[in-house]
Amino acid sequence: MQFKKSDLLKNFNITLDLAVEAHEMVRGEAGREVPGVVQDVQEYDFAKVTTITVTDQQGAQLVSKPIGNYVTIDAPQIRENNLQIHEEISKILADTITKLAKLTDNSTVLLVGLGNWNATPDALGPQVIKYSLVTRHIKEHTPVELHGNLRSVCALSPGVLGLTGIETAEIIKGVVDRVKPDLVIAIDALASASVERISTTIQIADTGISPGSGVGNQRLGLNQESMGVPVLAIGVPTVVNAGVIAHSALEKLLEQLQTSPTLYQIYKGLNQDAVANIINEVLAPFSGDLMVTPKEIDQLIEHTGKIIAGGLTQALHPAISKEEYATYLH
Amino acid sequence: MQFKKSDLLKNFNITLDLAVEAHEMVRGEAGREVPGVVQDVQEYDFAKVTTITVTDQQGAQLVSKPIGNYVTIDAPQIRENNLQIHEEISKILADTITKLAKLTDNSTVLLVGLGNWNATPDALGPQVIKYSLVTRHIKEHTPVELHGNLRSVCALSPGVLGLTGIETAEIIKGVVDRVKPDLVIAIDALASASVERISTTIQIADTGISPGSGVGNQRLGLNQESMGVPVLAIGVPTVVNAGVIAHSALEKLLEQLQTSPTLYQIYKGLNQDAVANIINEVLAPFSGDLMVTPKEIDQLIEHTGKIIAGGLTQALHPAISKEEYATYLH
Amino acid sequence: MQFKKSDLLKNFNITLDLAVEAHEMVRGEAGREVPGVVQDVQEYDFAKVTTITVTDQQGAQLVSKPIGNYVTIDAPQIRENNLQIHEEISKILADTITKLAKLTDNSTVLLVGLGNWNATPDALGPQVIKYSLVTRHIKEHTPVELHGNLRSVCALSPGVLGLTGIETAEIIKGVVDRVKPDLVIAIDALASASVERISTTIQIADTGISPGSGVGNQRLGLNQESMGVPVLAIGVPTVVNAGVIAHSALEKLLEQLQTSPTLYQIYKGLNQDAVANIINEVLAPFSGDLMVTPKEIDQLIEHTGKIIAGGLTQALHPAISKEEYATYLH
Amino acid sequence: MQFKKSDLLKNFNITLDLAVEAHEMVRGEAGREVPGVVQDVQEYDFAKVTTITVTDQQGAQLVSKPIGNYVTIDAPQIRENNLQIHEEISKILADTITKLAKLTDNSTVLLVGLGNWNATPDALGPQVIKYSLVTRHIKEHTPVELHGNLRSVCALSPGVLGLTGIETAEIIKGVVDRVKPDLVIAIDALASASVERISTTIQIADTGISPGSGVGNQRLGLNQESMGVPVLAIGVPTVVNAGVIAHSALEKLLEQLQTSPTLYQIYKGLNQDAVANIINEVLAPFSGDLMVTPKEIDQLIEHTGKIIAGGLTQALHPAISKEEYATYLH
């Protein structure tokens, strides 16, 4: 087919935040193997967990993702208000964090809530920070019965460039240099290529965050290279770029036309630029900066925020029992 | 053409919130006159003001809008951060409110900020209430120098069904029955059929708000019939339904195909249901409940919120001078 | 003694929001019986529950509280961050609500969060509403597994006079007339006469709220008489009037002086007006409108807000199990 | 007199945030000169401006304030809602900042909003940041007509220890090391020794902020020594320590008793510890952590927040005209 999503993304300067989507696109419909990339899938009651490991530089280049591990938890029921299922997903998330984070009892962790608290679809990071259990300050504000059993956790919502006038990564780097944590965990709202993934997918990556990703488009990277300590990135798609929606509609229409044999020559006549032009016309004057998000985005942000905070609490403070964890969520 | 926007809207249960868009659609490309509807256009330095008057029942049925006046202020520069232009637009808004509201010195006005304060694109109404000058309570909180010169204004942000469990119109009707205002002015975020109108268009209608309109889709109407007093509705598009975006892309593609004479038969093969199916596939699982909104929606809501609050202050408290008004905005 | 707290309160126009304090004051140091008032005390592991029943008009006049039941839960550990104890207290609160509310399965309850969300010490009511489970709207936003097991609950934070220009009771009465609930439960921040009670005492009264009480001083009552349906009031002291603090200091000083026999005549020389003058001088220019509140008031409001929301959920939706309740709190 | 405020403050570990109060206390009732401290007073229409200069180490020790300049703007009408007067005070503030800050056209300024946004009386700093004009990020979000005329300003609200687990000064130092501003301006809510100063006094100090001051009690200093760049501190009293209120009441009572000649021996009997004990009893269990604040603290914070933001805008962006400044406030 002539109209490739990968070209569209390039035209609109769209990065695929999810490794699983980037991998899928490279594999194509044929589902061919991608050298330097290993995929593993595990099924749970309410979730499918896909681990994509980019093992070498060739794989990294092919899927445009740094070498490392990308775990994707797919759980459509996050969108339902079923708290038992939410807890199951928190548990899977906690296990994934534990596996990727490699913490010791004495590790200090800095949680970073990326995104703009004033724009609901971008507010996931600050929301998670609000629900998180902060303990680094001599644990004086933590429950009496748990003193001594908690890891040292501190937390920050650095805001966005438009609010502070400072690159987010600069603020974080400054704090990292002072606090000297053993690990940074950054939480961010992501853009997906498909509507289905909004608020149903959680990606955990031990490669941190690359420049240009996230709803608010971080300009600088947030990774071991820039921070000097490992960075775990937790992201949930909350929007789809509007260009992707428009393109998907065109693509599906063209697929249907394709079934008619007489249309072969039309395809020839239409090139990719024409498609890009059509989409640009539809989306002007915002072009690449329009996002598609569900009406109930405030509730989805709240639910996923609590699931992630719950997973973090379990992974970072394993001394807290399962019953206690439920109450800590509050 | 076979694929009509009006059919799409019907398929997706989308109401056109803007009378100017509804009128345009009925007029069609030929721009024919619509019986029972009169349109008047005035040009200002930074704004085009279109007044659509639905004069009789036939017109009302054709454009699916009740009999009454619909003034649309189109000002693309609302999106720029130019405060002088913002003041000009506030002034035009104030004049329009004054003309449509027919207040006396002793009128009491109830401002109602519709929408969900937790979801940025739907938060315009509550934002305007936050910036508004409330005076009804014996004017004790108003500036010393202005006592006695202010109209009696009270204000309410009733929340949305999901937060209160009560239909918004029920809450407002209850308050109207107690406060007995002479006029209700309801402010709401609207959905538009075109991206260009997001945060550049202000509609003022003396017919109130019809059921099913607004970003949050009010279920009940908010108008003279339901409230017992006149209702002025002020709305600004902050989103476009994602179905409309997808449809616009398809429409533009088909327009291009149409230029090729050999494609006539393809059109025959494709019917409207097919198009609706394509769009449904792309937007599943949210379907009609996906909205397209710009990334900087928080800033747009803040700017338009201040412009509207400024216009309201000038119209409702004309004793406040132009210089003072600027400071009142704060 | 010449300097009576009751006189001070009169001088400063301070109402004692807690029946237990009003009763104590009337009983005096001698602890004499007050006719028309019955007191019952029950001890729990983490709480002392005092029920004061005003049985007739004489008692009502003596303690300045309407005929009815006033249950006070005293639990100093609310101030600690111990979630197990918080749950115990939620349970006691739930039992108290159940006893006083007399609901049937089909009862509809309107929760009202009184107070100003912009001023932390007065924000308890709106905070509780934020954490509450709202179900009246066809239960569409409630957890899938619980459909059909929930009571019909709706909720409103009406704001304060300074924000709306409308008496709070007017707004509530308007909504009550439309929604026609079987019970109103109003949650409010209270003023106490002693610092110890801040965030450690919960009062539940089946008489509603009298005019002039609460941190924000409701001007109109919120009770069966004004609303037409029973009103349960839940209140937690979050402030002490600064006049009370100053007076307590003077009182204690005079007590100490009193032990010296030579000082008898000094007392004669000092009258109550002198004391009032001293306090007025200290508190000018705010006089009666200064409140004393702990630095960590934001955390206390959050904790008590969750305890109350938890108690409400258990009392109003008893079909939700104890485990589920913990998660619902979140 | 035996009961000295200075002793009380020591007993309760209370720092006098305002230099003008510290100076007054050292001067005593006799108003004697304090070596190493120079005071200058200027009268304006709506404000009295007192400049206290601590010139040497002896003065610094006597008033417990570092060597430097402390300008206090006293303007009781800040508390009234008169916007013309507010602008006058903004202007005086702007002139003071300009004088103390010594900026060049190319200076970069970092604004820091200290305090806890969740506790209204401590939220002044974050409120000012919300109203401030941030320009450092290539000025892309500033008004079109002003490009090129604005100084480079960035801004941060670092939160408080209880929210982040990180000492505030650590966060700021980290950001300062990355951004390398020429000046830090820190805005904070202060505690005063007198109720009259709440929301009527603005202090601007070129010595930064000392450890232990402010409503939230910064543990580390925020000054040139710790930050490596000059720090201007802007503070407004929003609370009085409750111990101070109680003490003032006792003091005034004792003053009255003193007029009676027969009471001389009583004074002997009562020592300072007794007074401290009385106050401790009254304030237990919160002791030093109770603050006295007016009921309308939310409005006072909003007003003073806008006055300070207005003063900052004028001082930092002098190219913006007076008319424009009013609109920028919004």
Coordinates of N, CA and C in Angstrom, one line a residue, chain A residues 253 256-266, chain B residues 2-3 254 257-272 274:
Chain A
L253 N -10.6 3.8 4.2 CA -11.4 4.0 3.0 C -10.6 3.4 1.8
Q256 N -10.8 -0.2 1.4 CA -12.1 -0.7 0.9 C -12.1 -0.5 -0.7
L257 N -11.6 0.7 -1.1 CA -11.6 0.9 -2.5 C -10.7 -0.1 -3.2
Q258 N -9.6 -0.5 -2.5 CA -8.6 -1.4 -3.1 C -9.3 -2.8 -3.5
T259 N -10.3 -3.1 -2.8 CA -10.9 -4.4 -3.1 C -11.5 -4.4 -4.5
S260 N -11.9 -3.2 -5.0 CA -12.4 -3.1 -6.4 C -11.1 -3.1 -7.3
P261 N -11.0 -4.0 -8.2 CA -9.8 -4.1 -9.1 C -9.6 -2.9 -10.0
T262 N -10.7 -2.3 -10.3 CA -10.6 -1.1 -11.3 C -9.9 0.1 -10.7
L263 N -9.6 0.1 -9.4 CA -9.1 1.3 -8.8 C -7.6 1.4 -8.7
Y264 N -6.9 0.5 -9.3 CA -5.5 0.4 -9.2 C -4.8 1.7 -9.6
Q265 N -5.4 2.3 -10.7 CA -4.7 3.5 -11.2 C -5.0 4.7 -10.3
I266 N -6.1 4.7 -9.6 CA -6.3 5.9 -8.7 C -5.2 6.0 -7.7
Chain B
Q2 N -22.5 12.3 -2.3 CA -23.3 11.3 -1.5 C -23.1 11.4 0.0
F3 N -21.9 11.9 0.4 CA -21.6 11.9 1.8 C -21.8 13.2 2.4
L254 N -12.5 12.1 -1.1 CA -13.5 11.8 -2.1 C -13.7 13.0 -3.1
L257 N -10.9 12.6 -5.5 CA -11.1 11.4 -6.4 C -12.2 11.8 -7.4
Q258 N -13.1 12.6 -7.0 CA -14.2 13.0 -7.9 C -13.7 13.7 -9.1
T259 N -12.6 14.4 -9.0 CA -12.1 15.2 -10.2 C -11.7 14.2 -11.3
S260 N -11.4 13.0 -10.9 CA -11.1 12.0 -11.9 C -12.4 11.4 -12.4
P261 N -12.7 11.6 -13.8 CA -14.0 11.2 -14.3 C -14.2 9.7 -14.2
T262 N -13.2 8.9 -14.1 CA -13.3 7.4 -14.1 C -13.9 6.9 -12.8
L263 N -14.0 7.8 -11.8 CA -14.4 7.3 -10.5 C -15.9 7.3 -10.2
Y264 N -16.6 7.7 -11.1 CA -18.0 7.8 -10.9 C -18.7 6.6 -10.3
Q265 N -18.2 5.5 -10.8 CA -18.9 4.2 -10.3 C -18.5 3.8 -8.9
I266 N -17.3 4.3 -8.5 CA -16.9 4.0 -7.1 C -17.8 4.6 -6.1
Y267 N -18.2 5.8 -6.4 CA -19.1 6.5 -5.5 C -20.4 5.7 -5.3
K268 N -20.8 5.1 -6.4 CA -22.0 4.3 -6.4 C -21.8 3.2 -5.4
G269 N -20.7 2.6 -5.5 CA -20.4 1.4 -4.6 C -20.3 1.8 -3.2
L270 N -19.9 2.9 -2.9 CA -19.7 3.3 -1.5 C -20.9 4.1 -1.0
N271 N -21.6 3.6 0.0 CA -22.7 4.4 0.5 C -22.4 4.9 1.9
Q272 N -23.2 5.7 2.4 CA -23.1 6.4 3.6 C -22.8 5.5 4.8
A274 N -21.3 2.7 4.7 CA -19.9 2.3 4.6 C -19.0 3.3 5.3

